[in-house]
Coordinates of C-alpha atoms in Angstrom, one line a residue:
Chain A
M1 CA -21.0 -6.6 26.3
V2 CA -20.6 -5.2 22.8
L3 CA -22.5 -2.1 23.8
T4 CA -20.3 -1.6 26.9
G5 CA -17.2 -2.0 24.7
L6 CA -18.5 0.5 22.2
L7 CA -19.4 3.0 25.0
F8 CA -15.9 2.8 26.3
L9 CA -14.5 3.0 22.8
S10 CA -16.5 6.2 22.2
S11 CA -13.7 8.5 23.5
G12 CA -11.2 6.9 21.1
L13 CA -13.7 7.2 18.2
F14 CA -14.3 10.9 19.1
M15 CA -10.5 11.3 19.1
G16 CA -10.5 9.7 15.6
W17 CA -13.3 12.0 14.4
S18 CA -11.4 15.0 15.6
L19 CA -8.2 13.8 13.9
G20 CA -10.0 13.3 10.6
A21 CA -11.7 16.7 10.8
N22 CA -8.5 18.6 11.5
D23 CA -5.5 16.7 10.1
A24 CA -6.9 15.8 6.7
A25 CA -7.0 19.5 6.1
N26 CA -3.2 19.6 6.4
I27 CA -3.0 17.1 3.6
F28 CA -5.4 18.5 1.0
G29 CA -6.1 22.0 2.4
T30 CA -4.3 23.9 -0.3
A31 CA -5.4 21.7 -3.1
V32 CA -9.1 21.9 -2.1
G33 CA -8.9 25.6 -0.9
T34 CA -7.5 26.6 -4.3
K35 CA -10.1 24.4 -6.1
M36 CA -7.4 22.3 -7.8
V37 CA -8.8 19.2 -6.3
R38 CA -12.5 18.7 -5.6
F39 CA -13.4 18.0 -2.0
R40 CA -15.1 14.7 -2.9
T41 CA -11.9 13.5 -4.6
A42 CA -9.8 14.6 -1.6
A43 CA -12.1 13.0 0.9
I44 CA -12.2 9.7 -1.0
I45 CA -8.4 9.5 -1.3
S46 CA -8.0 10.6 2.4
C47 CA -10.5 8.0 3.7
L48 CA -9.1 5.1 1.7
F49 CA -5.5 5.7 2.5
I50 CA -6.0 6.6 6.1
I51 CA -7.8 3.4 6.7
L52 CA -5.2 1.4 4.7
G53 CA -2.3 3.1 6.7
A54 CA -4.0 2.4 10.0
V55 CA -4.8 -1.3 9.3
V56 CA -1.5 -2.1 7.5
G57 CA 1.0 0.1 9.3
G58 CA -0.5 1.1 12.6
R59 CA 1.2 -1.6 14.6
G60 CA 4.6 0.1 15.1
T61 CA 3.5 3.3 16.7
T62 CA 0.9 1.5 18.8
H63 CA 3.6 -0.7 20.4
G64 CA 5.8 2.4 20.8
L65 CA 3.1 4.1 22.8
G66 CA 2.3 0.9 24.7
A67 CA 5.9 0.8 26.0
L68 CA 5.2 4.1 27.8
G69 CA 2.2 2.6 29.7
A70 CA 0.1 -0.5 28.9
V71 CA -3.4 0.6 29.8
D72 CA -4.9 -2.8 30.7
R73 CA -8.6 -2.0 31.5
L74 CA -11.2 -0.7 29.2
A75 CA -12.5 1.9 31.7
G76 CA -8.9 3.2 32.1
A77 CA -8.4 3.3 28.4
F78 CA -11.6 5.3 28.0
I79 CA -10.5 7.9 30.6
V80 CA -7.0 8.2 29.0
S81 CA -8.4 8.7 25.6
L82 CA -11.2 11.1 26.9
S83 CA -8.6 13.2 28.8
A84 CA -6.5 13.5 25.7
A85 CA -9.5 14.5 23.5
V86 CA -10.8 17.0 26.0
T87 CA -7.3 18.6 26.3
V88 CA -7.1 18.9 22.5
L89 CA -10.6 20.5 22.5
W90 CA -9.7 23.0 25.3
M91 CA -6.4 24.0 23.8
T92 CA -7.9 24.4 20.3
R93 CA -10.6 26.7 21.8
F94 CA -7.9 28.8 23.4
G95 CA -6.0 29.0 20.0
L96 CA -2.9 27.1 21.3
P97 CA -1.1 24.8 18.9
V98 CA -1.9 21.4 20.2
S99 CA -1.0 17.8 19.2
T100 CA -3.1 14.7 19.8
S101 CA 0.2 12.8 20.2
Q102 CA 1.3 15.0 23.0
A103 CA -2.1 14.9 24.6
I104 CA -2.2 11.1 24.6
V105 CA 1.3 10.8 26.0
G106 CA 0.3 13.1 28.8
A107 CA -2.8 11.1 29.5
I108 CA -0.9 7.8 29.7
I109 CA 1.6 9.4 32.1
G110 CA -1.5 10.4 34.2
W111 CA -2.6 6.8 34.2
N112 CA 0.9 5.7 35.2
L113 CA 0.9 8.1 38.1
F114 CA -2.6 7.1 39.2
T115 CA -1.9 3.4 39.0
K116 CA 1.6 3.8 40.4
N117 CA 3.0 2.2 37.3
P118 CA 6.6 3.4 36.7
T119 CA 7.1 5.6 33.6
D120 CA 10.2 4.4 31.7
P121 CA 12.4 7.6 31.4
V122 CA 14.2 6.1 28.4
V123 CA 10.9 5.5 26.5
L124 CA 9.7 9.0 27.6
T125 CA 12.9 10.7 26.4
R126 CA 12.6 8.9 23.1
I127 CA 9.0 10.0 22.6
V128 CA 9.7 13.6 23.7
G129 CA 12.7 13.6 21.4
T130 CA 10.5 12.8 18.4
W131 CA 8.5 16.0 19.2
V132 CA 11.6 17.9 18.3
Y133 CA 13.0 15.7 15.6
G134 CA 9.6 15.5 13.8
P135 CA 9.3 19.2 12.8
V136 CA 13.1 19.5 12.4
L137 CA 13.2 16.5 10.1
A138 CA 10.2 17.8 8.2
G139 CA 12.0 21.1 7.7
I140 CA 15.1 19.4 6.4
F141 CA 13.1 17.2 4.0
A142 CA 11.1 20.3 2.8
M143 CA 14.4 22.2 2.2
L144 CA 15.9 19.3 0.2
L145 CA 12.7 18.7 -1.8
F146 CA 12.3 22.4 -2.4
L147 CA 15.8 22.7 -3.8
I148 CA 15.3 19.7 -6.1
V149 CA 11.8 20.9 -7.3
R150 CA 13.1 24.4 -7.8
R151 CA 16.0 23.1 -9.9
V152 CA 13.8 20.9 -12.0
V153 CA 11.0 23.4 -12.6
N154 CA 13.1 26.5 -13.1
N155 CA 15.4 24.8 -15.6
S156 CA 12.9 22.6 -17.4
T157 CA 11.2 23.4 -20.7
I158 CA 7.9 21.7 -19.6
H159 CA 5.0 23.6 -20.9
L160 CA 3.1 25.7 -18.3
L161 CA -0.1 23.7 -19.0
L162 CA 1.6 20.3 -18.6
L163 CA 3.3 21.6 -15.4
D164 CA -0.1 22.5 -14.2
R165 CA -1.3 18.9 -14.8
Y166 CA 1.8 17.4 -13.2
T167 CA 1.4 19.6 -10.1
R168 CA -2.1 18.4 -9.6
N169 CA -1.1 14.8 -10.0
A170 CA 1.8 15.3 -7.6
L171 CA -0.6 16.8 -5.1
L172 CA -2.9 13.8 -5.4
I173 CA 0.0 11.3 -5.0
A174 CA 1.6 13.2 -2.1
G175 CA -1.9 13.5 -0.5
A176 CA -2.5 9.7 -0.8
F177 CA 1.0 9.1 0.8
G178 CA 0.2 11.7 3.4
A179 CA -3.1 10.1 4.3
Y180 CA -1.4 6.6 4.5
S181 CA 1.3 8.0 6.8
L182 CA -1.3 9.8 8.9
G183 CA -3.3 6.6 9.3
A184 CA -0.2 4.5 10.1
N185 CA 1.4 7.0 12.5
N186 CA -1.6 8.6 14.3
I187 CA -3.9 5.6 14.7
A188 CA -2.0 4.9 17.9
N189 CA -3.4 8.2 19.3
V190 CA -6.9 7.0 18.4
M191 CA -6.9 3.3 19.3
G192 CA -3.4 2.6 20.9
V193 CA -4.6 2.7 24.5
F194 CA -7.4 0.2 23.9
I195 CA -5.2 -2.5 22.5
Q196 CA -4.1 -4.0 25.8
A197 CA -7.5 -3.5 27.3
M198 CA -9.5 -5.4 24.7
D199 CA -9.2 -9.0 23.7
I200 CA -10.8 -9.4 20.3
P201 CA -10.6 -12.6 18.3
P202 CA -9.4 -12.6 14.7
R203 CA -12.1 -12.2 12.1
E204 CA -12.3 -12.5 8.3
F205 CA -13.3 -9.4 6.3
A206 CA -13.6 -9.6 2.5
G207 CA -11.2 -12.5 2.3
F208 CA -8.6 -10.9 4.7
V209 CA -8.1 -12.2 8.2
L210 CA -7.8 -9.2 10.5
S211 CA -6.3 -9.6 14.0
G212 CA -8.1 -8.0 17.0
E213 CA -5.6 -5.2 16.9
Q214 CA -6.3 -4.6 13.2
Q215 CA -10.0 -4.6 13.8
L216 CA -9.6 -1.8 16.3
F217 CA -7.4 0.1 13.8
L218 CA -10.1 -0.4 11.1
L219 CA -12.7 1.0 13.5
G220 CA -10.4 3.9 14.4
G221 CA -9.7 4.5 10.7
L222 CA -13.4 4.6 10.0
A223 CA -13.8 7.2 12.8
I224 CA -11.1 9.3 11.2
A225 CA -12.9 8.8 7.8
V226 CA -16.1 10.0 9.3
G227 CA -14.3 13.1 10.6
V228 CA -12.9 13.7 7.1
V229 CA -16.3 13.4 5.4
T230 CA -18.3 15.4 7.9
F231 CA -16.2 18.2 9.0
S232 CA -12.8 18.6 7.2
K233 CA -14.2 20.6 4.2
R234 CA -14.6 23.7 6.3
V235 CA -11.1 23.3 7.8
M236 CA -9.6 22.6 4.3
L237 CA -11.1 25.8 3.0
T238 CA -9.7 27.7 6.0
V239 CA -6.3 26.3 5.4
G240 CA -6.4 27.0 1.7
D241 CA -7.7 30.5 2.0
N242 CA -6.7 32.1 5.2
L243 CA -3.9 30.6 7.4
F244 CA -0.7 30.1 5.5
K245 CA -1.2 30.6 1.8
L246 CA 0.9 28.1 0.0
S247 CA 1.4 27.8 -3.8
P248 CA 0.4 24.4 -5.2
V249 CA 4.1 23.5 -5.6
S250 CA 5.0 24.5 -2.0
A251 CA 1.9 22.6 -0.8
F252 CA 3.1 19.5 -2.6
I253 CA 6.5 19.9 -0.8
V254 CA 5.0 20.4 2.6
V255 CA 2.6 17.4 2.3
A256 CA 5.4 15.2 0.9
A257 CA 7.9 16.2 3.6
T258 CA 5.3 15.8 6.4
A259 CA 4.2 12.4 5.1
L260 CA 7.9 11.2 4.9
V261 CA 8.4 12.2 8.6
L262 CA 5.2 10.4 9.7
F263 CA 6.1 7.4 7.6
I264 CA 9.6 7.2 9.1
F265 CA 8.3 7.3 12.6
S266 CA 5.8 4.5 11.9
S267 CA 7.5 2.1 9.6
T268 CA 8.6 -1.1 11.3
W269 CA 10.2 -2.2 8.0
L270 CA 12.5 0.9 7.9
S271 CA 13.3 0.6 11.6
D272 CA 14.3 -3.1 11.1
L273 CA 16.4 -2.1 8.1
F274 CA 18.2 0.5 10.3
V275 CA 19.0 -2.2 12.8
S276 CA 20.1 -4.7 10.2
V277 CA 22.8 -2.2 9.0
G278 CA 24.0 -1.6 12.5
L279 CA 22.1 1.7 13.1
P280 CA 20.0 2.4 16.2
P281 CA 16.3 1.6 15.7
I282 CA 13.9 4.4 14.7
P283 CA 11.6 5.3 17.6
L284 CA 8.1 4.2 16.4
V285 CA 5.9 6.7 18.1
P286 CA 3.0 9.0 17.0
V287 CA 4.3 12.5 16.0
S288 CA 2.3 15.6 15.5
Q289 CA 1.4 16.1 11.9
S290 CA 0.5 19.7 12.3
Q291 CA 3.9 20.5 13.9
A292 CA 5.7 18.6 11.2
C293 CA 3.7 20.8 8.7
V294 CA 4.9 23.9 10.5
G295 CA 8.5 22.5 10.3
A296 CA 8.1 21.9 6.6
V297 CA 6.8 25.5 6.0
V298 CA 9.6 26.9 8.0
G299 CA 12.1 24.8 5.9
I300 CA 10.8 26.2 2.7
G301 CA 10.9 29.7 4.2
L302 CA 14.5 29.3 5.2
V303 CA 15.5 28.4 1.7
K304 CA 13.5 31.3 0.3
G305 CA 14.2 34.0 2.7
G306 CA 16.8 33.0 5.4
W307 CA 16.4 33.1 9.1
R308 CA 14.6 36.4 9.1
I309 CA 11.3 34.8 8.1
I310 CA 11.0 32.6 11.2
N311 CA 8.1 33.5 13.4
Y312 CA 9.7 33.0 16.8
R313 CA 6.4 33.8 18.5
L314 CA 4.8 30.7 16.8
L315 CA 7.8 28.6 17.7
G316 CA 7.5 29.8 21.3
K317 CA 3.8 28.8 21.3
I318 CA 4.7 25.3 19.9
G319 CA 7.3 24.9 22.6
L320 CA 4.8 26.0 25.3
G321 CA 2.4 23.4 23.8
W322 CA 5.1 20.7 24.3
V323 CA 4.9 21.3 28.0
A324 CA 1.3 22.5 28.6
T325 CA -0.4 19.8 26.6
P326 CA 1.0 16.7 28.4
V327 CA 0.8 18.4 31.8
L328 CA -2.8 19.4 31.3
S329 CA -3.7 16.0 29.8
A330 CA -1.9 14.1 32.6
S331 CA -3.6 16.1 35.3
L332 CA -7.0 15.6 33.7
S333 CA -6.4 11.9 33.3
Y334 CA -5.4 11.6 36.9
V335 CA -8.5 13.4 38.2
L336 CA -10.9 11.5 35.9
L337 CA -9.4 8.2 36.7
F338 CA -10.0 8.9 40.4
F339 CA -13.6 9.6 39.7
M340 CA -14.0 6.6 37.4
Q341 CA -12.6 4.3 40.1
N342 CA -14.2 5.8 43.2
V343 CA -17.5 7.3 42.0
F344 CA -18.4 5.0 39.1
L345 CA -16.7 2.0 40.8
Q346 CA -14.9 0.8 37.6
N347 CA -11.5 -0.8 37.7
V348 CA -9.1 1.4 35.7
H349 CA -6.2 -1.1 36.0
M350 CA -5.5 -4.7 36.8
Chain B
M1 CA -10.7 2.9 -18.2
K2 CA -8.4 4.9 -15.9
G3 CA -5.7 5.0 -18.6
K4 CA -8.3 6.4 -21.0
G5 CA -9.3 9.0 -18.5
L6 CA -5.7 10.2 -18.1
Q7 CA -5.4 10.2 -21.9
V8 CA -8.4 12.5 -22.2
F9 CA -6.8 14.9 -19.7
A10 CA -3.5 14.9 -21.6
N11 CA -5.3 15.5 -25.0
K12 CA -7.2 18.4 -23.5
S13 CA -4.0 20.0 -22.3
K14 CA -2.4 19.5 -25.7
E15 CA -5.5 20.9 -27.4
L16 CA -5.3 24.0 -25.3
M17 CA -1.5 24.3 -25.9
E18 CA -2.2 24.2 -29.7
N19 CA -5.0 26.8 -29.4
I20 CA -2.7 29.1 -27.5
E21 CA 0.1 28.6 -30.0
C22 CA -2.3 29.3 -32.9
Y23 CA -3.4 32.5 -31.1
L24 CA 0.2 33.7 -30.5
T25 CA 1.0 33.0 -34.2
Q26 CA -1.9 35.2 -35.2
V27 CA -0.7 38.1 -33.0
T28 CA 2.8 37.8 -34.5
S29 CA 1.4 37.7 -38.1
A30 CA -0.7 40.8 -37.4
S31 CA 2.3 42.7 -36.3
L32 CA 4.4 41.6 -39.3
H33 CA 1.6 42.5 -41.7
F34 CA 1.4 45.9 -40.0
D35 CA 5.1 46.4 -40.7
E36 CA 4.6 45.6 -44.4
A37 CA 1.5 47.7 -44.6
M38 CA 3.4 50.7 -43.2
K39 CA 6.1 50.2 -45.7
D40 CA 3.5 50.1 -48.5
Y41 CA 1.8 53.2 -47.2
I42 CA 5.0 55.2 -46.9
A43 CA 6.1 54.1 -50.4
G44 CA 2.7 55.1 -51.8
R45 CA 1.7 51.5 -52.8
M46 CA -1.9 52.1 -51.8
D47 CA -3.4 48.9 -53.4
Q48 CA -1.0 46.7 -51.5
F49 CA -1.6 48.7 -48.4
E50 CA -5.4 48.2 -48.7
E51 CA -4.8 44.4 -49.3
R52 CA -2.7 44.3 -46.1
I53 CA -5.6 45.9 -44.1
R54 CA -7.9 43.2 -45.4
I55 CA -5.4 40.5 -44.2
V56 CA -5.0 42.1 -40.8
T57 CA -8.8 42.5 -40.4
T58 CA -9.2 38.7 -41.2
I59 CA -6.4 37.8 -38.7
E60 CA -8.1 40.0 -36.1
R61 CA -11.4 38.2 -36.6
E62 CA -9.9 34.8 -36.5
A63 CA -7.8 35.7 -33.4
D64 CA -11.0 36.8 -31.6
A65 CA -12.6 33.5 -32.3
E66 CA -9.5 31.6 -31.2
L67 CA -9.3 33.8 -28.0
K68 CA -12.9 32.7 -27.1
V69 CA -11.9 29.1 -27.4
V70 CA -8.7 29.6 -25.4
K71 CA -10.6 31.4 -22.6
Y72 CA -13.2 28.7 -22.5
K73 CA -10.6 25.9 -22.3
L74 CA -8.5 27.8 -19.8
Y75 CA -11.5 27.7 -17.4
A76 CA -12.5 24.1 -18.3
F77 CA -9.1 22.4 -18.3
M78 CA -6.5 24.4 -16.4
L79 CA -6.3 23.7 -12.7
I80 CA -4.1 26.2 -10.9
P81 CA -6.4 29.2 -10.5
D82 CA -3.6 31.7 -10.1
T83 CA -1.8 30.6 -13.3
R84 CA -5.1 30.4 -15.1
G85 CA -5.8 34.0 -14.2
D86 CA -2.4 35.1 -15.4
V87 CA -2.7 33.3 -18.7
F88 CA -6.2 34.7 -19.1
M89 CA -5.1 38.3 -18.6
L90 CA -2.1 37.8 -20.9
M91 CA -4.3 36.5 -23.7
D92 CA -6.6 39.4 -23.3
D93 CA -3.7 41.9 -23.3
L94 CA -2.4 40.4 -26.5
D95 CA -5.8 41.0 -28.1
D96 CA -5.1 44.7 -27.6
V97 CA -2.0 44.4 -29.9
I98 CA -4.0 43.0 -32.8
D99 CA -6.9 45.4 -32.3
Y100 CA -4.5 48.3 -32.2
T101 CA -2.7 47.4 -35.4
K102 CA -5.9 47.0 -37.2
R103 CA -7.4 50.2 -35.9
L104 CA -4.2 52.2 -36.8
L105 CA -4.1 50.8 -40.3
L106 CA -7.8 51.7 -40.8
E107 CA -7.3 55.2 -39.5
L108 CA -4.4 55.6 -41.9
S109 CA -6.6 54.4 -44.7
M110 CA -9.4 56.8 -43.8
E111 CA -7.4 59.9 -42.9
K112 CA -4.6 59.4 -45.5
P113 CA -2.0 61.7 -43.9
M114 CA 0.8 62.9 -46.1
F115 CA 4.3 62.0 -44.8
P116 CA 6.9 64.3 -46.3
E117 CA 10.0 62.8 -47.9
F118 CA 12.4 64.0 -45.1
I119 CA 10.7 61.9 -42.4
R120 CA 10.0 58.7 -44.3
D121 CA 13.2 56.9 -43.4
D122 CA 12.8 57.6 -39.7
L123 CA 9.2 56.8 -39.9
S124 CA 10.0 53.4 -41.4
L125 CA 12.7 52.9 -38.8
M126 CA 10.2 53.7 -36.0
C127 CA 7.6 51.3 -37.5
G128 CA 10.3 48.6 -37.7
D129 CA 11.3 49.1 -34.1
S130 CA 7.7 49.1 -32.9
V131 CA 7.2 45.8 -34.6
K132 CA 10.5 44.5 -33.1
A133 CA 9.1 45.4 -29.7
V134 CA 6.1 43.3 -30.4
E135 CA 8.3 40.4 -31.7
S136 CA 10.4 40.5 -28.5
L137 CA 7.2 40.6 -26.5
M138 CA 6.0 37.5 -28.3
L139 CA 9.3 35.7 -27.6
A140 CA 8.8 36.6 -23.9
V141 CA 5.3 35.2 -24.0
R142 CA 6.5 31.9 -25.5
A143 CA 9.3 31.8 -22.9
L144 CA 6.7 32.1 -20.1
F145 CA 5.1 28.9 -21.3
S146 CA 8.2 26.8 -21.6
Q147 CA 11.4 28.5 -20.6
T148 CA 10.6 31.0 -17.8
R149 CA 14.2 31.9 -17.2
L150 CA 14.4 33.6 -20.6
V151 CA 11.4 35.9 -20.1
E152 CA 13.5 38.7 -18.5
E153 CA 15.9 38.7 -21.4
H154 CA 13.1 39.1 -24.0
V155 CA 11.4 41.7 -21.8
N156 CA 14.6 43.7 -21.7
R157 CA 14.7 43.7 -25.5
T158 CA 11.1 44.9 -25.6
V159 CA 11.9 47.8 -23.2
F160 CA 15.0 48.6 -25.3
Y161 CA 13.0 48.9 -28.6
E162 CA 10.3 50.9 -26.8
K163 CA 13.0 53.4 -25.8
E164 CA 14.4 53.5 -29.3
V165 CA 10.9 54.2 -30.7
D166 CA 10.4 57.0 -28.2
R167 CA 13.7 58.5 -29.2
I168 CA 12.9 58.4 -32.9
E169 CA 9.4 59.7 -32.3
E170 CA 10.7 62.8 -30.4
G171 CA 13.2 63.6 -33.2
L172 CA 10.5 63.2 -35.8
I173 CA 8.0 65.4 -34.1
R174 CA 10.6 68.1 -33.5
R175 CA 11.6 68.1 -37.2
V176 CA 8.0 68.1 -38.4
F177 CA 7.2 71.2 -36.4
A178 CA 10.5 72.9 -37.3
S179 CA 10.1 72.3 -41.0
P180 CA 9.0 75.0 -43.4
E181 CA 8.1 72.3 -45.9
I182 CA 4.8 71.7 -44.1
P183 CA 3.2 75.1 -43.9
D184 CA -0.2 74.0 -42.5
L185 CA -0.3 73.5 -38.7
A186 CA -3.2 71.1 -39.0
C187 CA -1.0 68.8 -41.2
K188 CA 1.9 69.0 -38.7
M189 CA -0.5 68.1 -35.9
Q190 CA -1.9 65.2 -37.9
I191 CA 1.6 63.8 -38.6
R192 CA 2.5 64.2 -35.0
D193 CA -0.6 62.4 -34.0
F194 CA 0.2 59.4 -36.3
C195 CA 3.8 59.3 -35.1
T196 CA 2.5 59.1 -31.5
R197 CA 0.0 56.4 -32.5
I198 CA 2.6 54.3 -34.2
A199 CA 4.9 54.7 -31.2
S200 CA 2.0 53.6 -28.9
L201 CA 2.3 50.0 -30.3
S202 CA 5.7 49.7 -28.6
D203 CA 4.2 51.3 -25.4
I204 CA 1.5 48.6 -25.4
S205 CA 4.1 45.9 -25.8
E206 CA 6.1 47.4 -23.0
D207 CA 3.1 47.5 -20.6
I208 CA 2.3 43.9 -21.4
S209 CA 5.9 42.8 -20.9
K210 CA 6.0 44.4 -17.5
N211 CA 3.0 42.3 -16.5
L212 CA 4.7 39.3 -18.0
L213 CA 7.7 39.7 -15.7
V214 CA 5.4 39.5 -12.7
Y215 CA 3.7 36.3 -14.1
A216 CA 7.2 34.8 -14.7
V217 CA 8.4 35.6 -11.2
K218 CA 5.2 34.0 -9.8
R219 CA 5.9 30.9 -12.0
M220 CA 9.5 30.5 -10.8
V221 CA 9.7 28.2 -7.7

């Protein structure tokens, strides 16, 4: 029974591994690539805070995703997660900007279509809206942070060597926050679809009682951590050296702005606070960390050089990804669910 | 334990800051002693001149030792590679200033050129402006470390003094070659050569200050 459960969970764990290998690089890429922070330090901080974020703050986005479609059978959850993972793999191989969040949303819609479960247009609109708000908000945060940091650094009399030390510490703190937010926000992509399909009793771990949901988040967090440890170094060095070369100060701003966005879209506390003051609740859904990063980089670019610096080709590619990723993922999910149900004779829904 | 670790980091940064400050003071001292040595030479006070050479030689030796420490600590304790590289280059460039002043004074001591009376005032003025170029450079260097916005202002002063030195140098050389007081062409050429070498101190300062502007722009967010 446990073995069957683990077998079906493998697609989610693979998704977690892939997330750890790729997305941790967005957090510590510049710091490690420029040798300001050792990979070991970056990996330890990433793993600890990703797991912490997943277990402590993963609930909000998971429920947000569950509102789109509550996958209620393990075989169905396996296929949904596998379809999303394969879509991410394909699109990455073709060099298209891809988001695990968009892939999982597409795969759930595929499950809805296959099981004739209606997709709530309000929920879908809310989720799709965050794909746009995420990068835009990251861009705005990055602009504001950049203006503040520029004012402080350029007008300060802090010695260059102390500034060097502060920048490194700021990168570590922002990295820890980024890792926490990534864990809290993106764990839904890794384990979200398995929540309804698995009934796990609460267990005690090191003096803490973890609910079944939290145990799945812990497992997903560990899968992400394995991805960080085994594969993210190469990606970090690529981000630090080749793709977009950021100065350490800009890297801090990008990481902090991205982390803020991911935190906002995963914090139940913040959403409740909004409601308590009469504002609409924040949609708690997984957002793309990579696209939020791009938004933050564009934000800094806008402050530095105006509209001319925007790479419209890249924005076009991201826009294409918003359509292509869920469509591809939904189609794959539909086809694979058909095979799972009719060839492997496994129930994919109640 | 963690607090102690952070304390060690802070102390290392402060140590490096003190080493750099000590090194910068040595560069400034060397240029000031060079100015005084030139005044002594022009006035014919050869004993004081030789004493100044000894002082500058000692400063140069101590500065070399300090530079080694600074370079080692830069690599050991500074974290942003780009900034570290810039500071490393800057420290190396400033070593050229001390080396140059020492070499120039030693050459004067060995060759003992005769400066005729009619060029002595301008020669003193040129030496003074060359040293002012170095002083402005040193202010710009200090500004890079703690008040980047002021770097450009000090660099502009360095460039100004370099231009002044060039102007005085040209006038001096013209007058030397036009003067019947110095009949020997070899003497004229020797004086011209020393005028050019003294003026080169401000050229070196200007070159370093131009690099400094780039480092400052890179440091500004």
